[in-house]
Coordinates of C-alpha atoms and ligand atoms in Angstrom, one line a residue:
M1 CA 0.0 0.0 0.0
E2 CA 1.1 3.6 -0.6
R3 CA 2.0 5.4 2.6
M4 CA 2.0 8.9 4.0
T5 CA 3.3 10.0 7.3
G6 CA 2.5 12.8 9.8
A7 CA 2.5 13.1 13.6
G8 CA 0.4 10.6 15.4
V9 CA -1.5 12.6 18.1
S10 CA -4.3 10.3 19.2
P11 CA -3.5 6.5 19.4
G12 CA -5.2 3.5 17.8
A13 CA -5.9 2.4 14.3
G14 CA -8.9 3.4 12.1
Y15 CA -10.0 2.3 8.6
G16 CA -12.6 3.5 6.2
P17 CA -13.3 5.6 3.1
A18 CA -11.7 9.0 3.0
Y19 CA -14.1 11.9 3.3
L20 CA -12.5 15.2 2.3
L21 CA -13.9 18.2 4.1
G22 CA -15.2 20.6 1.5
A23 CA -13.4 23.7 0.6
A24 CA -13.9 26.8 2.7
V25 CA -16.3 29.5 1.8
P26 CA -14.7 31.5 -1.1
E27 CA -12.9 34.8 -0.2
P28 CA -15.2 37.8 -0.9
A29 CA -13.7 39.9 -3.7
A30 CA -11.0 42.4 -2.6
G31 CA -12.2 46.0 -3.0
S32 CA -15.9 45.2 -2.8
R33 CA -17.9 48.1 -1.5
H34 CA -21.3 48.5 0.1
G35 CA -24.0 50.8 -1.3
G36 CA -23.5 53.6 1.3
D37 CA -25.8 52.6 4.2
V38 CA -23.2 52.1 6.9
V39 CA -25.7 51.5 9.7
A40 CA -27.6 48.8 7.8
E41 CA -24.3 47.1 6.8
V42 CA -23.1 47.0 10.4
A43 CA -26.4 45.7 11.5
R44 CA -26.2 42.9 8.9
V45 CA -22.9 41.8 10.3
E46 CA -24.1 42.0 13.9
A47 CA -27.1 39.8 13.1
A48 CA -24.9 37.3 11.2
V49 CA -22.4 37.1 14.1
E50 CA -25.2 36.5 16.6
R51 CA -26.7 33.7 14.6
V52 CA -23.2 32.0 14.2
A53 CA -22.4 32.4 17.9
A54 CA -25.8 31.0 18.9
E55 CA -25.4 28.1 16.6
L56 CA -21.9 27.3 18.0
E57 CA -23.4 27.4 21.5
A58 CA -26.2 25.1 20.5
R59 CA -23.7 22.6 19.0
G60 CA -21.7 22.8 22.2
E61 CA -24.7 22.0 24.3
A62 CA -25.5 19.0 22.2
A63 CA -22.0 17.7 22.4
G64 CA -21.2 18.5 26.1
G65 CA -17.8 17.9 27.7
D66 CA -14.5 19.2 26.3
A67 CA -16.2 20.0 23.0
Q68 CA -18.7 22.3 24.7
D69 CA -15.9 24.3 26.4
V70 CA -14.2 24.7 23.0
L71 CA -17.4 25.8 21.2
V72 CA -18.3 28.3 24.0
A73 CA -14.9 29.8 23.5
Q74 CA -15.5 29.9 19.8
A75 CA -18.8 31.8 20.3
L76 CA -17.0 34.3 22.6
I77 CA -14.4 34.9 19.8
A78 CA -17.2 35.5 17.3
R79 CA -18.7 38.1 19.6
D80 CA -15.3 39.7 20.4
P81 CA -15.9 43.5 20.6
V82 CA -12.4 44.3 19.3
L83 CA -13.1 42.2 16.2
S84 CA -16.4 43.9 15.7
A85 CA -14.9 47.4 16.1
E86 CA -12.4 46.4 13.4
V87 CA -15.2 45.3 11.1
G88 CA -17.1 48.5 11.9
E89 CA -14.1 50.6 10.9
L90 CA -13.7 48.9 7.6
I91 CA -17.4 49.3 6.8
N92 CA -17.2 52.9 7.8
A93 CA -14.5 53.3 5.2
G94 CA -16.9 51.8 2.6
T95 CA -15.9 48.1 2.5
A96 CA -18.7 45.7 2.0
A97 CA -19.8 43.7 5.1
E98 CA -18.5 40.2 4.0
R99 CA -15.1 41.7 2.8
A100 CA -14.8 43.7 6.1
V101 CA -15.3 40.5 8.1
Y102 CA -12.8 38.7 6.0
E103 CA -10.1 41.4 6.4
A104 CA -10.7 41.9 10.1
F105 CA -10.3 38.2 10.8
M106 CA -7.2 37.9 8.5
R107 CA -5.4 40.6 10.6
Y108 CA -5.9 38.4 13.7
N109 CA -4.9 35.3 11.8
D110 CA -1.6 36.9 10.8
I111 CA -0.9 38.0 14.4
L112 CA -1.6 34.5 15.8
A113 CA 0.3 32.7 13.0
E114 CA 3.3 35.0 13.8
I115 CA 3.1 34.2 17.5
G116 CA 3.1 30.5 16.7
G117 CA 2.9 27.7 19.3
Y118 CA -0.5 27.2 20.9
L119 CA -1.9 30.4 19.6
G120 CA -0.7 29.7 16.1
Q121 CA -2.7 26.5 16.2
R122 CA -5.9 28.6 16.8
V123 CA -5.8 30.0 13.2
A124 CA -8.0 27.1 12.0
D125 CA -10.6 28.1 14.6
L126 CA -10.7 31.7 13.6
E127 CA -10.9 30.8 9.9
D128 CA -13.9 28.6 10.7
I129 CA -15.8 31.4 12.5
R130 CA -14.9 33.8 9.7
D131 CA -16.3 31.4 7.1
R132 CA -19.5 30.9 9.0
V133 CA -20.1 34.6 9.4
I134 CA -19.5 35.1 5.6
A135 CA -21.7 32.1 4.8
E136 CA -24.5 33.8 6.8
L137 CA -24.0 37.1 5.1
T138 CA -23.9 35.7 1.6
G139 CA -26.6 33.0 2.0
R140 CA -24.2 30.2 1.2
P141 CA -24.3 26.8 2.9
M142 CA -22.3 26.5 6.2
P143 CA -18.9 24.9 5.8
G144 CA -18.6 21.5 7.4
L145 CA -19.7 17.9 7.1
P146 CA -22.6 16.7 5.0
E147 CA -25.2 14.3 6.6
E148 CA -25.0 11.7 3.8
A149 CA -21.4 10.6 4.0
E150 CA -20.8 6.8 4.3
K151 CA -20.0 6.0 7.9
P152 CA -17.6 5.4 9.6
Y153 CA -15.3 7.5 7.4
V154 CA -11.8 8.8 7.7
L155 CA -12.1 12.6 7.9
V156 CA -9.4 14.3 5.8
A157 CA -9.0 18.1 6.0
H158 CA -6.5 20.8 5.6
D159 CA -7.3 21.5 9.2
L160 CA -10.4 21.0 11.4
A161 CA -12.3 23.5 13.4
P162 CA -14.0 22.6 16.6
A163 CA -17.4 23.2 15.1
D164 CA -16.7 20.5 12.5
T165 CA -15.6 17.9 15.1
A166 CA -17.9 18.6 18.0
L167 CA -20.8 16.5 17.0
L168 CA -18.7 13.7 15.7
S169 CA -18.2 10.4 17.5
K170 CA -16.4 7.1 17.2
D171 CA -19.5 5.7 15.3
I172 CA -19.3 8.4 12.6
V173 CA -15.5 8.8 12.2
A174 CA -12.9 6.1 12.1
A175 CA -10.0 8.5 12.2
F176 CA -8.9 12.0 11.5
I177 CA -6.1 13.1 9.1
T178 CA -5.1 16.8 8.7
E179 CA -2.5 18.4 6.6
Q180 CA -1.9 21.1 9.2
G181 CA -2.0 21.2 13.0
G182 CA 0.1 20.0 15.8
P183 CA -0.2 18.1 19.1
T184 CA -2.1 21.0 20.7
S185 CA -4.4 21.8 17.8
H186 CA -8.1 21.2 18.4
T187 CA -8.1 18.2 16.1
A188 CA -5.6 16.6 18.4
I189 CA -7.4 17.6 21.7
L190 CA -10.8 16.5 20.6
A191 CA -9.6 13.3 18.8
R192 CA -8.0 12.2 22.0
A193 CA -11.1 13.1 24.0
M194 CA -13.2 11.1 21.6
G195 CA -10.8 8.2 21.5
V196 CA -10.5 8.5 17.7
P197 CA -7.1 7.9 16.1
A198 CA -5.6 11.0 14.5
V199 CA -2.6 12.0 12.4
V200 CA -1.9 15.7 11.9
A201 CA 0.8 17.5 10.0
C202 CA 0.4 14.9 7.2
A203 CA 1.9 16.5 4.1
G204 CA -0.2 15.8 1.0
A205 CA -3.2 14.5 2.9
T206 CA -5.7 16.7 1.0
S207 CA -4.6 15.1 -2.3
I208 CA -6.2 11.8 -1.1
V209 CA -9.2 11.2 -3.5
N210 CA -12.6 11.2 -1.8
G211 CA -13.7 7.6 -1.1
T212 CA -10.2 6.1 -1.2
L213 CA -10.0 3.4 1.5
V214 CA -7.4 4.5 4.1
L215 CA -5.8 2.9 7.1
V216 CA -4.7 5.3 9.8
D217 CA -2.3 4.5 12.7
G218 CA -2.6 7.3 15.2
T219 CA 0.3 6.1 17.3
T220 CA 3.0 5.8 14.6
G221 CA 1.5 8.7 12.5
T222 CA 1.3 6.4 9.4
V223 CA -1.5 6.7 6.8
G224 CA -1.8 3.8 4.3
L225 CA -3.8 4.1 1.0
L226 CA -5.8 1.2 -0.4
P227 CA -4.5 -1.4 2.1
S228 CA -5.1 -5.2 1.6
E229 CA -7.5 -6.9 4.0
D230 CA -4.5 -8.6 5.7
E231 CA -2.8 -5.2 6.2
V232 CA -5.9 -3.8 7.8
A233 CA -6.4 -6.7 10.1
M234 CA -2.7 -6.8 11.1
T235 CA -2.5 -3.0 11.7
I236 CA -5.7 -2.9 13.8
Q237 CA -4.6 -5.9 15.9
A238 CA -1.1 -4.6 16.4
A239 CA -2.4 -1.1 17.3
E240 CA -4.7 -2.6 19.9
A241 CA -2.0 -4.8 21.4
R242 CA 0.5 -1.9 21.4
D243 CA -1.9 0.6 22.9
T244 CA -2.8 -1.7 25.7
A245 CA 0.9 -2.3 26.4
L246 CA 1.6 1.5 26.4
A247 CA -1.4 2.3 28.5
T248 CA -0.4 -0.3 31.1
A249 CA 3.2 1.0 31.3
T250 CA 2.8 3.7 33.9
G251 CA 4.6 4.7 37.1
P252 CA 8.3 5.0 37.7
G253 CA 10.6 3.4 35.1
A254 CA 12.0 0.0 35.9
T255 CA 13.1 -3.2 34.2
A256 CA 10.9 -6.3 34.3
D257 CA 12.7 -7.5 37.5
G258 CA 12.3 -4.1 39.2
W259 CA 15.7 -2.4 38.6
P260 CA 14.7 1.3 38.8
V261 CA 15.7 3.7 36.0
A262 CA 14.2 7.2 36.3
M263 CA 12.3 8.3 33.2
L264 CA 12.9 12.0 32.7
A265 CA 12.1 14.6 30.2
N266 CA 14.3 17.0 28.2
I267 CA 12.8 20.5 28.2
G268 CA 13.7 23.9 26.8
G269 CA 11.5 25.9 29.2
P270 CA 8.1 26.1 30.9
R271 CA 6.2 25.6 27.6
D272 CA 7.4 22.0 27.5
L273 CA 6.1 21.1 31.0
A274 CA 2.6 20.1 29.9
A275 CA 3.9 17.4 27.6
A276 CA 6.4 16.2 30.1
L277 CA 3.7 15.8 32.7
E278 CA 1.2 14.3 30.2
Y279 CA 3.7 11.6 29.2
G280 CA 4.5 10.8 32.9
A281 CA 8.0 12.1 33.3
E282 CA 9.3 11.5 36.8
G283 CA 11.3 14.7 36.6
V284 CA 13.6 16.6 34.2
G285 CA 16.9 15.1 33.1
L286 CA 18.0 18.1 30.9
Y287 CA 16.7 21.6 31.2
R288 CA 18.4 23.4 28.3
T289 CA 18.5 26.9 29.8
E290 CA 20.0 28.6 26.7
F291 CA 16.4 29.1 25.4
L292 CA 16.1 31.8 28.1
F293 CA 19.1 33.6 26.7
L294 CA 18.6 33.3 22.9
D295 CA 17.5 36.3 20.9
R296 CA 18.6 38.9 23.5
D297 CA 21.2 41.6 23.8
Q298 CA 22.1 40.7 27.3
A299 CA 21.5 37.9 29.8
P300 CA 18.0 37.8 31.4
S301 CA 17.9 39.3 34.9
E302 CA 18.3 37.0 37.9
E303 CA 14.7 37.7 38.8
E304 CA 13.4 36.7 35.4
Q305 CA 15.5 33.5 35.6
E306 CA 14.4 32.7 39.1
Q307 CA 10.8 32.9 38.0
A308 CA 11.3 30.5 35.1
Y309 CA 13.3 28.1 37.3
R310 CA 10.6 28.2 40.0
E311 CA 7.9 27.3 37.5
I312 CA 9.9 24.2 36.4
L313 CA 10.8 23.1 39.9
S314 CA 7.2 23.4 41.2
S315 CA 6.0 21.0 38.5
F316 CA 8.0 18.1 39.8
P317 CA 7.6 18.1 43.6
G318 CA 10.0 15.6 45.0
G319 CA 11.4 14.6 41.6
P320 CA 14.8 15.3 40.1
V321 CA 15.3 18.4 38.0
V322 CA 18.6 18.6 36.2
V323 CA 19.4 22.1 35.1
R324 CA 22.1 22.6 32.6
V325 CA 23.9 26.0 32.8
L326 CA 24.1 28.0 29.6
D327 CA 25.5 26.0 26.7
A328 CA 26.4 29.0 24.5
G329 CA 28.9 29.1 21.6
G330 CA 29.2 26.6 18.8
D331 CA 25.8 26.2 17.1
K332 CA 24.2 28.5 19.7
P333 CA 26.3 31.8 19.5
L334 CA 25.1 34.6 21.7
G335 CA 26.0 38.2 20.7
F336 CA 26.8 39.3 24.3
L337 CA 29.1 36.3 24.9
P338 CA 31.6 36.5 22.0
P339 CA 34.4 34.0 21.7
T340 CA 37.9 35.5 22.2
E341 CA 38.7 35.3 18.5
N342 CA 37.1 34.5 15.2
E343 CA 36.5 30.7 15.1
P344 CA 36.8 28.8 11.8
N345 CA 35.3 25.7 13.5
P346 CA 32.8 26.9 16.1
A347 CA 31.9 23.4 17.3
L348 CA 35.5 23.0 18.3
G349 CA 35.7 26.5 19.8
E350 CA 34.8 28.3 23.0
R351 CA 31.6 26.5 23.7
G352 CA 29.7 25.5 26.9
V353 CA 31.9 25.6 30.0
R354 CA 34.7 27.2 28.0
I355 CA 32.7 30.3 27.3
L356 CA 31.4 30.4 30.9
R357 CA 35.0 30.6 32.1
I358 CA 35.4 33.7 30.0
F359 CA 32.2 35.3 31.4
P360 CA 31.9 33.8 34.9
D361 CA 29.4 36.4 36.0
V362 CA 26.7 35.1 33.7
M363 CA 27.1 31.6 35.2
V364 CA 27.2 32.9 38.8
G365 CA 24.0 34.9 38.1
Q366 CA 22.4 31.7 36.8
L367 CA 23.5 29.6 39.8
Q368 CA 22.3 32.2 42.3
A369 CA 18.9 32.5 40.6
L370 CA 18.6 28.8 40.7
A371 CA 19.7 28.5 44.3
R372 CA 17.0 31.0 45.3
A373 CA 14.4 29.2 43.3
A374 CA 15.5 25.9 44.9
Q375 CA 15.2 27.2 48.5
D376 CA 11.5 26.6 48.8
A377 CA 11.1 23.9 46.2
S378 CA 10.8 20.2 47.1
A379 CA 12.3 19.1 43.8
Q380 CA 15.8 17.6 43.9
V381 CA 17.7 20.3 42.1
Q382 CA 20.8 19.2 40.3
V383 CA 22.9 21.4 38.1
M384 CA 25.4 20.5 35.4
A385 CA 27.9 22.1 33.1
P386 CA 28.1 21.3 29.3
M387 CA 31.3 20.4 27.4
V388 CA 33.5 19.6 30.3
A389 CA 36.7 18.0 29.1
T390 CA 39.2 18.1 32.0
P391 CA 39.2 17.6 35.8
E392 CA 40.2 21.2 36.2
E393 CA 37.1 22.5 34.4
A394 CA 35.0 20.1 36.5
A395 CA 36.5 21.3 39.8
W396 CA 36.0 24.9 38.8
F397 CA 32.3 24.3 38.1
V398 CA 31.6 22.3 41.2
G399 CA 33.3 25.0 43.3
A400 CA 31.0 27.7 41.8
C401 CA 28.0 25.5 42.5
R402 CA 29.0 24.9 46.1
A403 CA 29.7 28.6 46.6
A404 CA 26.1 29.4 45.4
G405 CA 24.8 26.9 47.9
L406 CA 23.8 24.2 45.3
R407 CA 24.2 20.7 46.7
S408 CA 24.2 18.5 43.6
A409 CA 26.7 19.4 40.9
G410 CA 27.5 17.3 37.9
I411 CA 28.9 17.5 34.4
M412 CA 27.8 16.4 30.9
I413 CA 29.9 13.7 29.3
E414 CA 29.9 14.8 25.7
V415 CA 33.5 15.1 24.8
P416 CA 35.4 11.8 24.3
A417 CA 38.3 13.0 26.5
A418 CA 35.8 13.2 29.4
A419 CA 34.4 9.7 28.7
L420 CA 37.8 8.1 28.3
R421 CA 39.1 9.6 31.7
A422 CA 35.7 9.4 33.5
G423 CA 37.6 7.8 36.3
D424 CA 39.5 11.1 36.9
L425 CA 36.3 13.1 36.9
A426 CA 34.0 11.0 39.0
P427 CA 35.6 11.8 42.4
I428 CA 35.1 15.6 41.7
V429 CA 31.4 15.6 40.8
D430 CA 28.1 14.2 42.1
F431 CA 26.8 12.8 38.8
F432 CA 27.4 12.5 35.1
S433 CA 24.9 13.0 32.3
I434 CA 25.9 11.7 28.9
G435 CA 25.1 13.9 25.9
T436 CA 25.2 11.3 23.1
N437 CA 24.5 14.0 20.4
D438 CA 27.8 15.8 21.0
L439 CA 29.6 12.7 22.1
A440 CA 28.9 11.2 18.6
Q441 CA 29.9 14.5 16.9
Y442 CA 33.2 14.7 18.7
A443 CA 34.0 10.9 18.6
F444 CA 33.6 10.9 14.8
A445 CA 34.9 14.5 14.2
A446 CA 31.6 14.9 12.2
D447 CA 29.7 18.2 12.6
R448 CA 26.2 17.3 13.8
E449 CA 24.8 20.3 11.8
V450 CA 26.0 18.9 8.5
G451 CA 23.3 16.8 6.9
A452 CA 25.7 14.8 4.7
L453 CA 27.3 13.5 7.9
T454 CA 24.2 12.2 9.7
A455 CA 25.3 8.6 9.5
F456 CA 28.0 9.4 12.1
Q457 CA 25.2 10.6 14.5
D458 CA 23.8 7.0 14.6
P459 CA 23.9 6.3 18.4
W460 CA 24.2 2.6 17.8
Q461 CA 27.9 3.0 16.7
P462 CA 29.8 0.5 18.9
V463 CA 32.4 3.2 19.7
L464 CA 29.7 5.4 21.2
L465 CA 28.5 2.4 23.3
D466 CA 32.1 1.9 24.5
L467 CA 32.3 5.5 25.6
V468 CA 29.0 5.3 27.4
A469 CA 30.2 2.1 29.2
M470 CA 33.3 3.9 30.4
A471 CA 31.4 6.8 31.8
A472 CA 28.6 4.6 33.3
S473 CA 31.1 2.4 35.2
A474 CA 33.1 5.3 36.8
G475 CA 31.3 5.1 40.1
V476 CA 28.9 8.1 40.1
P477 CA 25.2 8.0 39.0
C478 CA 25.2 8.4 35.2
G479 CA 22.2 9.4 33.1
V480 CA 21.9 9.8 29.4
C481 CA 20.1 12.9 28.0
G482 CA 20.9 12.7 24.3
E483 CA 18.6 11.7 21.5
A484 CA 19.8 8.1 21.9
C485 CA 17.4 7.5 24.8
S486 CA 14.3 7.9 22.6
D487 CA 15.0 4.7 20.8
P488 CA 13.4 2.1 23.0
A489 CA 15.8 -0.7 22.0
L490 CA 18.8 1.4 22.6
A491 CA 17.4 2.7 25.9
C492 CA 17.5 -1.0 27.1
V493 CA 21.1 -1.3 25.9
L494 CA 22.1 1.9 27.8
V495 CA 20.6 0.5 30.9
G496 CA 22.6 -2.7 30.3
L497 CA 25.7 -0.5 30.1
G498 CA 25.1 0.8 33.6
V499 CA 23.2 4.0 32.9
T500 CA 20.9 5.0 35.8
S501 CA 18.4 7.4 34.3
L502 CA 17.1 8.2 30.8
S503 CA 16.0 11.6 29.7
M504 CA 14.3 12.3 26.3
G505 CA 11.7 14.3 24.4
A506 CA 8.5 13.6 26.3
P507 CA 6.5 11.7 23.6
A508 CA 9.1 8.9 23.6
L509 CA 8.6 8.3 27.4
P510 CA 5.7 5.7 27.2
W511 CA 7.6 3.7 24.6
V512 CA 10.8 3.6 26.5
R513 CA 9.1 2.9 29.8
A514 CA 7.1 0.0 28.1
A515 CA 10.2 -1.4 26.4
L516 CA 12.2 -1.4 29.7
A517 CA 9.3 -3.0 31.6
R518 CA 9.4 -6.0 29.2
H519 CA 13.1 -6.9 29.8
T520 CA 15.1 -7.9 32.8
L521 CA 18.4 -6.2 33.7
D522 CA 20.2 -9.3 32.6
Q523 CA 18.5 -9.2 29.2
C524 CA 19.6 -5.5 28.9
R525 CA 23.1 -6.4 29.9
A526 CA 23.2 -9.3 27.3
A527 CA 21.9 -6.9 24.6
A528 CA 24.7 -4.4 25.5
V529 CA 27.4 -7.0 25.4
A530 CA 26.1 -8.3 22.1
A531 CA 25.9 -4.8 20.6
R532 CA 29.5 -3.9 21.7
A533 CA 30.9 -7.1 20.2
E534 CA 29.9 -5.8 16.7
S535 CA 31.8 -3.3 14.6
T536 CA 29.0 -1.4 12.8
A537 CA 25.9 0.4 14.0
E538 CA 23.6 -1.8 11.9
A539 CA 25.1 -5.1 13.3
A540 CA 25.0 -3.7 16.8
R541 CA 21.3 -3.0 16.5
T542 CA 20.5 -6.4 15.1
A543 CA 22.6 -8.2 17.7
A544 CA 21.0 -6.3 20.6
R545 CA 17.5 -7.0 19.3
A546 CA 18.1 -10.7 19.5
H547 CA 18.1 -10.3 23.3
L548 CA 15.1 -7.9 23.5
L549 CA 12.3 -10.1 22.3
G550 CA 9.7 -8.1 24.2
L551 CA 10.0 -5.3 21.7
A552 CA 7.8 -7.3 19.3
E553 CA 4.8 -6.9 21.7
L554 CA 5.1 -3.1 21.1
G555 CA 5.3 -3.5 17.4
L556 CA 8.9 -2.3 17.4
Ligands
PEP601 C1 23.9 16.3 23.7 O1 24.9 16.8 23.2 O2 23.6 15.0 23.6 C2 22.9 17.0 24.5 C3 22.0 16.4 25.2 O3 23.1 18.4 24.5 P1 22.6 19.3 23.3 O4 21.9 18.5 22.3 O5 21.8 20.4 23.8 O6 24.0 19.8 22.8
MG602 MG1 25.5 18.8 23.9

């Protein structure tokens, strides 16, 4: 079968004929003008807005639950006085009612799209309200779903508005596919609430021909066109088994025989907390604080930093939160922290702890803000430095942490020199955290930013596993916080190498937790030994999997 991929945002598998949501109401012609009666034109818009808002509320009432909240919010937007003032101004200037509505909404769309993130994903909602008001004004049918579609169908759209999805249910829709949207778009929120599989951000989705039979896997993000009966049965069965396995893998991370391995999230700031909590992170294994410092002319004030740190710490009461001090330089240059001289190879230049030694005040400010935030937090605050290569750098950083009153100070192991002599570093620090992204970059002398060299970033390379083994056996707790952790099979191997915690992008957590729960510590160790005995990444992967048979239950 032909396949398309997007982001799986609501788990499970769905199968049925594609139903393409009709095109939006056409744009009213630019420059169209009304006949001169401003009052009548404004009244027409007000009446149309009121009918649309009332209809949205009525749909909400019929749907109840999350959908009702969403639709009530939609009705509020429709009646927004700022929007109506904007429409009024345009009508005053002679613009026809439907064109005025179109232009006023477009201004808001542009603002939201520019802000991006959660607000950016509200653009589809605004477009739907706009089209409904214009449909009212022009006497066109409302956009949305027809009654007569064959059910259950797979609803395919550019993006979906809450009004489209509110009255749908599992009996009507087998799955959703949208070309736009993200994990926090309404399609995703409502699909999850309804228990309907959904794939968003699926490029080319709207080119699927109406009525084509499609198979949607909302966990892996795969969309199959014209699948065979066997493919449908296998995908649905595998999805059911996998979703049960994922749903039952909850609680603190551990191997099948109870060896605890903390499951932590990598975050860039407070905006990543919701996902970390949703996917059951026990804490934070890597808080990349540089996101607080980017796009600025100077470091954020200690007060601003303290506020951000507090927000993170309060989200994980009692749990570990590992904060990495600023990792500037290299691929993250900051104008106010320039390197000493022009660097032909920034990845090999004054980066991480090296630049902090040139500008110690910036780091001291960070440590003090963190120490203040930590005072009344119950989270176990740990702080670490990036790019440490020598015992002298490690001792300097640990000394600064102690002076700021921070109890747990560690270093990232991401330079081969540090991994090879981990035994010299361990007595100086409280913990290690291995950054496999940079460790691979520096082990292979292959810039991680260069697309042509991505093969060197494969974390299954046996030499990388050797370096991890050296760090993990040096006698201090040793986590991994590079991308390697989000591969469930490799996560088991890392545990087999002696790694004590795993930190990753939040969506990978359920998979890694479930994979680990299916294997004993001995199986993980055997997989690690087998992988290290090979000489290529591919062979290491195959050899390890022979000891990790529980992965098949997860369809991995
Ligand atoms: C790493 O290098 O693996 C790491 C986790 O740090 P970053 O990706 O931020 O460099
Ligand atoms: Mg790094």
